[in-house]
Amino acid sequence: MNDRRSFLKQSSLIAGGLWLSPSLLQARQKISPNEQIRVALIGANNMGFGILRHHLALPEVECVAICDVDQNVLDKRIKEVEEATGKKPERYTDFRKLLEKKDLDAVIIGTPDHWHCLIAVAACQAGKDVYVEKPMANSIGECDLMTQAAANYGRIMQVGQQQRAGQAFIESREFVKSGHLGKIRKVNIWSNFNYGLGNEVKPATPTPQGVDYDFWLGPAPKRDFNPNRFHGSWRHFWDYGGGLMSDWGVHLLDMAIWVEENPAAPSTVLTYAKNVNKENRDRDTFDTMNVLFPKKDFLINYDMNGGLQSGPYNKPYGIAYVGELGTLVVNRSGYEIYPEWDGTAKAAKCEVKKLEGTTESHNLHVANFVDCIKTRNQPSCPPEAGRLAALHAHIPNIAARIGAEQLIWDDAKRQFIGNNEANKLILPEYREPWTLPKL
Ligand SMILES: NC(=O)c1ccc[n+]([C@@H]2O[C@H](COP(=O)([O-])OP(=O)(O)OC[C@H]3O[C@@H](n4cnc5c(N)ncnc54)[C@H](O)[C@@H]3O)[C@@H](O)[C@H]2O)c1
């Protein structure tokens, strides 16, 4: 191809959303059919499509189908994949039909949280591997079902807690585990985001053309359509999500659990939850929460403010591992160690370390999943890790909903001790004809 033609070809790819470079497209053509990994995307509006793009950046991955209950999203995403890869994915509106496909190795689940369990278990039962977005599910009990399903049916399940693949977090974990910071006494976590307030109240509207809203609701209670309870902003309503507590909580709490000697479920959990700003806001979830998780090795201290966007160390969100010799502060952009001062020796108690300019790590998390599809090794965020992180977010939400300051979780029995009201929220009640998956 002459330079101008190759430039034009590259420009058209850029216009089409450049996610596949010409060299990658060439590499794809060299992959033999038995080396190919065939994936399908279920839930394609936002994050799911981002995750699909990272899959397609690997030459051996092909997108064979896309499924969504919003035909507008479906048409747009099918067109984008066809433009980028030259192959048109099949079109599905019902994931059950999609899962009947034989030439399909894995599914990516990018639906709202209330759908994760039903789709993931059905996928495991159909013999497909699963990349499921975080939080693993919208309830404690559904996470359990998914963990069991992956084990029972021998499937690879990667939960979308991609920080586990991030350089800043991997190095931070090494500093904590190597003793560089001395004994860790606390892990302080904060997440302050304006979007945590939810949208302003809006009137109900007719369901948009092309949307099967009854299917979108699925196992959740029947409701009239309201844009606030739809794409993106569903996360502020208990029926579909857990607000800022589970949206960001699972990512950040995962990083505290990950450095534990033996990562464990919480037992006693102390929760303070309040709605400071709910005026004219449409949401069920809380904007202000502080949660204490006393763990065997240290105390986890989680501080959340929806509607604020600044925080400690001039970061809206972050994790501070507080050690006897120094504190390491990390988020997706990097980390820095703040040493304690030894007054006698007139010296810092530990060496200062810093890493700047790191970015998102979805691509590496996806690459790990695809590698595990081939090797059958456990991925970097296996179901149990997803379940533990989700537990740390769902327990405070349950406490907030029932107004309990303290809850005690018995992980062996999978129930709360002495609180029946909390126990009732371990699993949601599914709306017919949907029923909880049977394993
Ligand atoms: N890992 C991360 O950093 C990260 C970031 C953002 C979102 N997420 C997670 O990704 C998931 C999706 O979030 P989002 O913001 O992209 O949501 P979204 O509302 O933008 O998109 C969800 C899509 O799923 C579709 N859908 C709903 N029910 C369906 C069904 N039964 N079958 C097929 N399609 C269905 C919707 O029509 C919509 O197109 C959530 O679990 C969210 O927590 C993860």
CSV table of N, CA and C in Angstrom, one decimal, residues 295-411:
chain,number,residue,atom,x,y,z
A,295,LYS,N,-10.0,-5.6,61.1
A,295,LYS,CA,-9.5,-6.9,60.5
A,295,LYS,C,-8.4,-7.5,61.4
A,296,LYS,N,-8.0,-8.7,61.1
A,296,LYS,CA,-7.0,-9.3,62.0
A,296,LYS,C,-5.7,-8.5,62.0
A,297,ASP,N,-5.3,-8.0,60.8
A,297,ASP,CA,-4.0,-7.4,60.7
A,297,ASP,C,-4.0,-5.9,61.0
A,298,PHE,N,-5.1,-5.2,60.7
A,298,PHE,CA,-5.2,-3.8,60.8
A,298,PHE,C,-6.7,-3.3,60.7
A,299,LEU,N,-6.9,-2.0,60.8
A,299,LEU,CA,-8.2,-1.5,60.8
A,299,LEU,C,-8.4,-0.9,59.4
A,300,ILE,N,-9.5,-1.2,58.7
A,300,ILE,CA,-9.9,-0.5,57.5
A,300,ILE,C,-10.9,0.6,57.8
A,301,ASN,N,-10.6,1.8,57.3
A,301,ASN,CA,-11.4,3.0,57.7
A,301,ASN,C,-11.8,3.6,56.3
A,302,TYR,N,-13.1,3.5,56.0
A,302,TYR,CA,-13.6,3.9,54.7
A,302,TYR,C,-14.4,5.1,54.8
A,303,ASP,N,-14.1,6.2,54.1
A,303,ASP,CA,-14.7,7.5,54.2
A,303,ASP,C,-15.2,7.9,52.8
A,304,MET,N,-16.6,8.1,52.7
A,304,MET,CA,-17.2,8.3,51.4
A,304,MET,C,-18.0,9.6,51.4
A,305,ASN,N,-17.9,10.4,50.4
A,305,ASN,CA,-18.7,11.7,50.3
A,305,ASN,C,-19.1,11.9,48.9
A,306,GLY,N,-20.4,11.6,48.6
A,306,GLY,CA,-21.0,11.9,47.3
A,306,GLY,C,-21.3,13.4,47.3
A,307,GLY,N,-20.9,14.1,46.2
A,307,GLY,CA,-21.2,15.5,46.1
A,307,GLY,C,-20.0,16.3,46.5
A,308,LEU,N,-18.9,15.7,46.9
A,308,LEU,CA,-17.6,16.4,47.1
A,308,LEU,C,-16.6,15.8,46.2
A,309,GLN,N,-15.6,16.6,45.8
A,309,GLN,CA,-14.7,16.0,44.8
A,309,GLN,C,-13.3,16.3,45.2
A,310,SER,N,-13.1,16.8,46.5
A,310,SER,CA,-11.7,16.9,46.9
A,310,SER,C,-11.5,16.1,48.2
A,311,GLY,N,-10.3,15.7,48.5
A,311,GLY,CA,-10.0,14.8,49.6
A,311,GLY,C,-8.6,14.9,50.1
A,312,PRO,N,-8.2,14.1,51.1
A,312,PRO,CA,-6.9,14.1,51.6
A,312,PRO,C,-5.8,14.0,50.6
A,313,TYR,N,-4.6,14.5,50.8
A,313,TYR,CA,-3.5,14.5,49.9
A,313,TYR,C,-3.9,15.1,48.5
A,314,ASN,N,-4.9,16.0,48.6
A,314,ASN,CA,-5.3,16.6,47.3
A,314,ASN,C,-5.8,15.6,46.3
A,315,LYS,N,-6.4,14.5,46.7
A,315,LYS,CA,-6.9,13.5,45.8
A,315,LYS,C,-8.4,13.2,46.1
A,316,PRO,N,-9.2,13.1,45.0
A,316,PRO,CA,-10.6,12.8,45.3
A,316,PRO,C,-10.8,11.4,45.9
A,317,TYR,N,-9.9,10.5,45.5
A,317,TYR,CA,-10.1,9.2,46.1
A,317,TYR,C,-8.7,8.6,46.3
A,318,GLY,N,-8.5,7.7,47.2
A,318,GLY,CA,-7.2,7.1,47.4
A,318,GLY,C,-7.2,6.1,48.5
A,319,ILE,N,-6.0,5.6,48.7
A,319,ILE,CA,-5.8,4.6,49.8
A,319,ILE,C,-4.5,5.0,50.5
A,320,ALA,N,-4.6,5.1,51.8
A,320,ALA,CA,-3.4,5.3,52.6
A,320,ALA,C,-3.1,4.1,53.5
A,321,TYR,N,-2.0,3.5,53.2
A,321,TYR,CA,-1.6,2.4,54.1
A,321,TYR,C,-0.7,3.0,55.2
A,322,VAL,N,-1.2,3.0,56.4
A,322,VAL,CA,-0.5,3.7,57.5
A,322,VAL,C,0.3,2.7,58.3
A,323,GLY,N,1.6,2.9,58.1
A,323,GLY,CA,2.6,2.0,58.8
A,323,GLY,C,3.3,2.7,59.9
A,324,GLU,N,4.0,1.9,60.7
A,324,GLU,CA,4.8,2.5,61.8
A,324,GLU,C,6.0,3.3,61.3
A,325,LEU,N,6.5,3.0,60.1
A,325,LEU,CA,7.6,3.7,59.5
A,325,LEU,C,7.3,4.7,58.5
A,326,GLY,N,6.1,4.6,57.9
A,326,GLY,CA,5.7,5.6,56.9
A,326,GLY,C,4.3,5.2,56.4
A,327,THR,N,3.7,6.2,55.6
A,327,THR,CA,2.4,6.0,55.0
A,327,THR,C,2.6,6.1,53.5
A,328,LEU,N,2.0,5.1,52.9
A,328,LEU,CA,2.0,5.1,51.4
A,328,LEU,C,0.6,5.5,50.9
A,329,VAL,N,0.5,6.5,50.0
A,329,VAL,CA,-0.7,7.0,49.5
A,329,VAL,C,-0.8,6.6,48.0
A,330,VAL,N,-1.8,5.9,47.6
A,330,VAL,CA,-1.9,5.5,46.2
A,330,VAL,C,-3.3,5.7,45.6
A,331,ASN,N,-3.3,6.1,44.3
A,331,ASN,CA,-4.5,5.9,43.5
A,331,ASN,C,-4.1,5.6,42.1
A,332,ARG,N,-5.0,5.7,41.1
A,332,ARG,CA,-4.7,5.2,39.8
A,332,ARG,C,-3.6,6.0,39.1
A,333,SER,N,-3.3,7.2,39.6
A,333,SER,CA,-2.3,8.0,39.0
A,333,SER,C,-0.9,7.8,39.5
A,334,GLY,N,-0.8,7.0,40.6
A,334,GLY,CA,0.6,6.8,41.2
A,334,GLY,C,0.5,6.6,42.7
A,335,TYR,N,1.7,6.7,43.3
A,335,TYR,CA,1.8,6.6,44.7
A,335,TYR,C,3.0,7.4,45.3
A,336,GLU,N,2.9,7.7,46.6
A,336,GLU,CA,4.0,8.4,47.2
A,336,GLU,C,4.1,7.9,48.7
A,337,ILE,N,5.3,7.7,49.1
A,337,ILE,CA,5.5,7.3,50.5
A,337,ILE,C,5.9,8.6,51.4
A,338,TYR,N,5.2,8.7,52.5
A,338,TYR,CA,5.5,9.8,53.4
A,338,TYR,C,6.1,9.2,54.7
A,339,PRO,N,7.4,9.3,54.9
A,339,PRO,CA,8.0,8.6,56.0
A,339,PRO,C,7.7,9.2,57.3
A,340,GLU,N,7.8,8.4,58.4
A,340,GLU,CA,7.8,8.9,59.8
A,340,GLU,C,9.2,9.5,60.1
A,341,TRP,N,9.2,10.3,61.1
A,341,TRP,CA,10.5,11.0,61.4
A,341,TRP,C,11.1,10.4,62.7
A,342,ASP,N,12.4,10.0,62.6
A,342,ASP,CA,13.1,9.6,63.8
A,342,ASP,C,13.8,10.7,64.4
A,343,GLY,N,13.3,11.3,65.5
A,343,GLY,CA,13.9,12.5,66.1
A,343,GLY,C,15.3,12.3,66.6
A,344,THR,N,15.6,11.1,67.1
A,344,THR,CA,16.9,10.8,67.7
A,344,THR,C,18.0,10.7,66.6
A,345,ALA,N,17.6,9.9,65.6
A,345,ALA,CA,18.6,9.7,64.5
A,345,ALA,C,18.5,10.9,63.5
A,346,LYS,N,17.5,11.7,63.7
A,346,LYS,CA,17.3,12.9,62.8
A,346,LYS,C,17.3,12.4,61.3
A,347,ALA,N,16.4,11.4,61.1
A,347,ALA,CA,16.4,10.8,59.7
A,347,ALA,C,14.9,10.2,59.5
A,348,ALA,N,14.6,10.1,58.3
A,348,ALA,CA,13.3,9.5,57.9
A,348,ALA,C,13.4,8.0,58.3
A,349,LYS,N,12.2,7.5,58.8
A,349,LYS,CA,12.2,6.1,59.2
A,349,LYS,C,12.2,5.1,58.0
A,350,CYS,N,11.8,5.6,56.9
A,350,CYS,CA,11.9,4.7,55.7
A,350,CYS,C,12.2,5.5,54.5
A,351,GLU,N,12.6,4.8,53.4
A,351,GLU,CA,13.0,5.5,52.2
A,351,GLU,C,11.8,6.0,51.5
A,352,VAL,N,11.9,7.3,51.0
A,352,VAL,CA,10.8,7.8,50.2
A,352,VAL,C,10.8,7.2,48.8
A,353,LYS,N,9.6,6.8,48.4
A,353,LYS,CA,9.4,6.3,47.0
A,353,LYS,C,8.2,7.0,46.4
A,354,LYS,N,8.3,7.1,45.1
A,354,LYS,CA,7.2,7.8,44.4
A,354,LYS,C,7.1,7.3,43.0
A,355,LEU,N,5.8,7.2,42.5
A,355,LEU,CA,5.6,6.8,41.1
A,355,LEU,C,4.5,7.7,40.6
A,356,GLU,N,4.7,8.3,39.5
A,356,GLU,CA,3.7,9.3,38.9
A,356,GLU,C,3.3,8.9,37.5
A,357,GLY,N,2.1,9.4,37.1
A,357,GLY,CA,1.7,9.2,35.7
A,357,GLY,C,1.2,7.9,35.3
A,358,THR,N,0.8,7.1,36.2
A,358,THR,CA,0.2,5.8,35.8
A,358,THR,C,-1.3,6.0,35.4
A,359,THR,N,-1.8,5.1,34.7
A,359,THR,CA,-3.2,5.3,34.2
A,359,THR,C,-4.0,4.0,34.4
A,360,GLU,N,-5.2,4.0,33.8
A,360,GLU,CA,-6.1,2.8,34.0
A,360,GLU,C,-5.4,1.5,33.5
A,361,SER,N,-5.9,0.4,34.1
A,361,SER,CA,-5.3,-0.9,33.8
A,361,SER,C,-6.3,-1.9,33.3
A,362,HIS,N,-7.4,-1.5,32.7
A,362,HIS,CA,-8.4,-2.4,32.2
A,362,HIS,C,-7.7,-3.4,31.2
A,363,ASN,N,-6.8,-2.8,30.3
A,363,ASN,CA,-6.2,-3.6,29.2
A,363,ASN,C,-5.5,-4.8,29.8
A,364,LEU,N,-4.7,-4.5,30.9
A,364,LEU,CA,-3.9,-5.6,31.4
A,364,LEU,C,-4.8,-6.6,32.1
A,365,HIS,N,-5.9,-6.2,32.8
A,365,HIS,CA,-6.8,-7.1,33.4
A,365,HIS,C,-7.5,-8.0,32.4
A,366,VAL,N,-7.8,-7.4,31.3
A,366,VAL,CA,-8.4,-8.2,30.2
A,366,VAL,C,-7.4,-9.2,29.6
A,367,ALA,N,-6.2,-8.7,29.5
A,367,ALA,CA,-5.1,-9.7,28.9
A,367,ALA,C,-4.9,-10.8,29.9
A,368,ASN,N,-5.0,-10.6,31.2
A,368,ASN,CA,-4.9,-11.7,32.2
A,368,ASN,C,-6.0,-12.7,32.0
A,369,PHE,N,-7.2,-12.1,31.8
A,369,PHE,CA,-8.4,-13.0,31.6
A,369,PHE,C,-8.2,-13.9,30.3
A,370,VAL,N,-7.8,-13.3,29.2
A,370,VAL,CA,-7.7,-14.0,28.0
A,370,VAL,C,-6.6,-15.1,28.1
A,371,ASP,N,-5.5,-14.7,28.8
A,371,ASP,CA,-4.5,-15.7,29.1
A,371,ASP,C,-5.0,-16.9,29.9
A,372,CYS,N,-5.8,-16.6,30.9
A,372,CYS,CA,-6.4,-17.7,31.7
A,372,CYS,C,-7.4,-18.5,31.0
A,373,ILE,N,-8.1,-18.0,30.0
A,373,ILE,CA,-9.0,-18.8,29.2
A,373,ILE,C,-8.1,-19.9,28.5
A,374,LYS,N,-6.9,-19.5,28.1
A,374,LYS,CA,-6.0,-20.5,27.4
A,374,LYS,C,-5.4,-21.4,28.4
A,375,THR,N,-4.9,-20.9,29.5
A,375,THR,CA,-4.1,-21.8,30.4
A,375,THR,C,-4.9,-22.5,31.5
A,376,ARG,N,-6.2,-22.0,31.7
A,376,ARG,CA,-7.1,-22.5,32.7
A,376,ARG,C,-6.5,-22.2,34.1
A,377,ASN,N,-5.6,-21.3,34.2
A,377,ASN,CA,-5.1,-20.8,35.6
A,377,ASN,C,-6.2,-19.9,36.1
A,378,GLN,N,-6.2,-19.7,37.4
A,378,GLN,CA,-7.1,-18.7,38.1
A,378,GLN,C,-6.7,-17.3,37.6
A,379,PRO,N,-7.6,-16.4,37.3
A,379,PRO,CA,-7.3,-15.0,37.0
A,379,PRO,C,-6.9,-14.2,38.2
A,380,SER,N,-6.4,-13.0,37.9
A,380,SER,CA,-6.0,-12.1,39.0
A,380,SER,C,-7.1,-11.6,39.9
A,381,CYS,N,-8.3,-11.6,39.4
A,381,CYS,CA,-9.4,-11.3,40.4
A,381,CYS,C,-10.5,-12.4,40.2
A,382,PRO,N,-10.2,-13.6,40.9
A,382,PRO,CA,-11.1,-14.7,40.8
A,382,PRO,C,-12.4,-14.5,41.6
A,383,PRO,N,-13.4,-15.3,41.4
A,383,PRO,CA,-14.7,-15.1,42.0
A,383,PRO,C,-14.6,-14.8,43.6
A,384,GLU,N,-13.8,-15.5,44.3
A,384,GLU,CA,-13.7,-15.3,45.7
A,384,GLU,C,-13.2,-13.9,46.1
A,385,ALA,N,-12.3,-13.3,45.3
A,385,ALA,CA,-11.8,-12.0,45.5
A,385,ALA,C,-13.0,-11.0,45.2
A,386,GLY,N,-13.8,-11.3,44.2
A,386,GLY,CA,-14.9,-10.4,43.8
A,386,GLY,C,-15.9,-10.5,45.0
A,387,ARG,N,-16.2,-11.7,45.5
A,387,ARG,CA,-17.2,-11.9,46.5
A,387,ARG,C,-16.7,-11.1,47.8
A,388,LEU,N,-15.4,-11.2,48.1
A,388,LEU,CA,-15.0,-10.5,49.4
A,388,LEU,C,-15.1,-9.0,49.3
A,389,ALA,N,-14.7,-8.5,48.1
A,389,ALA,CA,-14.8,-7.0,47.9
A,389,ALA,C,-16.3,-6.6,48.0
A,390,ALA,N,-17.1,-7.4,47.3
A,390,ALA,CA,-18.6,-7.0,47.3
A,390,ALA,C,-19.1,-7.1,48.7
A,391,LEU,N,-18.7,-8.1,49.5
A,391,LEU,CA,-19.2,-8.2,50.9
A,391,LEU,C,-18.9,-6.9,51.7
A,392,HIS,N,-17.7,-6.4,51.5
A,392,HIS,CA,-17.3,-5.2,52.2
A,392,HIS,C,-18.1,-4.0,51.8
A,393,ALA,N,-18.7,-4.0,50.7
A,393,ALA,CA,-19.5,-2.9,50.2
A,393,ALA,C,-21.0,-3.1,50.6
A,394,HIS,N,-21.5,-4.4,50.4
A,394,HIS,CA,-22.9,-4.6,50.7
A,394,HIS,C,-23.2,-4.6,52.2
A,395,ILE,N,-22.3,-5.0,53.0
A,395,ILE,CA,-22.7,-5.0,54.5
A,395,ILE,C,-22.9,-3.6,54.9
A,396,PRO,N,-22.1,-2.6,54.7
A,396,PRO,CA,-22.4,-1.2,55.1
A,396,PRO,C,-23.7,-0.7,54.5
A,397,ASN,N,-24.0,-1.1,53.2
A,397,ASN,CA,-25.2,-0.6,52.6
A,397,ASN,C,-26.4,-1.2,53.3
A,398,ILE,N,-26.3,-2.5,53.7
A,398,ILE,CA,-27.4,-3.1,54.4
A,398,ILE,C,-27.6,-2.4,55.8
A,399,ALA,N,-26.5,-2.2,56.4
A,399,ALA,CA,-26.5,-1.5,57.7
A,399,ALA,C,-27.2,-0.1,57.6
A,400,ALA,N,-26.8,0.6,56.5
A,400,ALA,CA,-27.4,1.9,56.3
A,400,ALA,C,-28.9,1.8,56.0
A,401,ARG,N,-29.3,0.8,55.2
A,401,ARG,CA,-30.7,0.7,54.9
A,401,ARG,C,-31.6,0.4,56.1
A,402,ILE,N,-31.1,-0.4,57.0
A,402,ILE,CA,-31.9,-0.8,58.1
A,402,ILE,C,-31.6,0.0,59.4
A,403,GLY,N,-30.7,0.9,59.2
A,403,GLY,CA,-30.4,1.8,60.4
A,403,GLY,C,-29.6,1.1,61.5
A,404,ALA,N,-28.8,0.1,61.2
A,404,ALA,CA,-28.0,-0.6,62.2
A,404,ALA,C,-26.6,0.0,62.2
A,405,GLU,N,-26.1,0.4,63.4
A,405,GLU,CA,-24.7,0.9,63.4
A,405,GLU,C,-23.7,-0.2,63.4
A,406,GLN,N,-24.1,-1.3,63.9
A,406,GLN,CA,-23.1,-2.5,64.0
A,406,GLN,C,-23.8,-3.7,63.4
A,407,LEU,N,-23.1,-4.4,62.5
A,407,LEU,CA,-23.5,-5.7,62.0
A,407,LEU,C,-22.4,-6.7,62.2
A,408,ILE,N,-22.7,-7.9,62.5
A,408,ILE,CA,-21.7,-9.0,62.7
A,408,ILE,C,-22.0,-10.0,61.7
A,409,TRP,N,-21.0,-10.3,60.8
A,409,TRP,CA,-21.2,-11.2,59.7
A,409,TRP,C,-20.5,-12.5,60.0
A,410,ASP,N,-21.2,-13.6,59.9
A,410,ASP,CA,-20.6,-14.9,60.1
A,410,ASP,C,-20.4,-15.5,58.7
A,411,ASP,N,-19.2,-15.5,58.2
A,411,ASP,CA,-19.0,-15.9,56.8
A,411,ASP,C,-19.2,-17.4,56.6
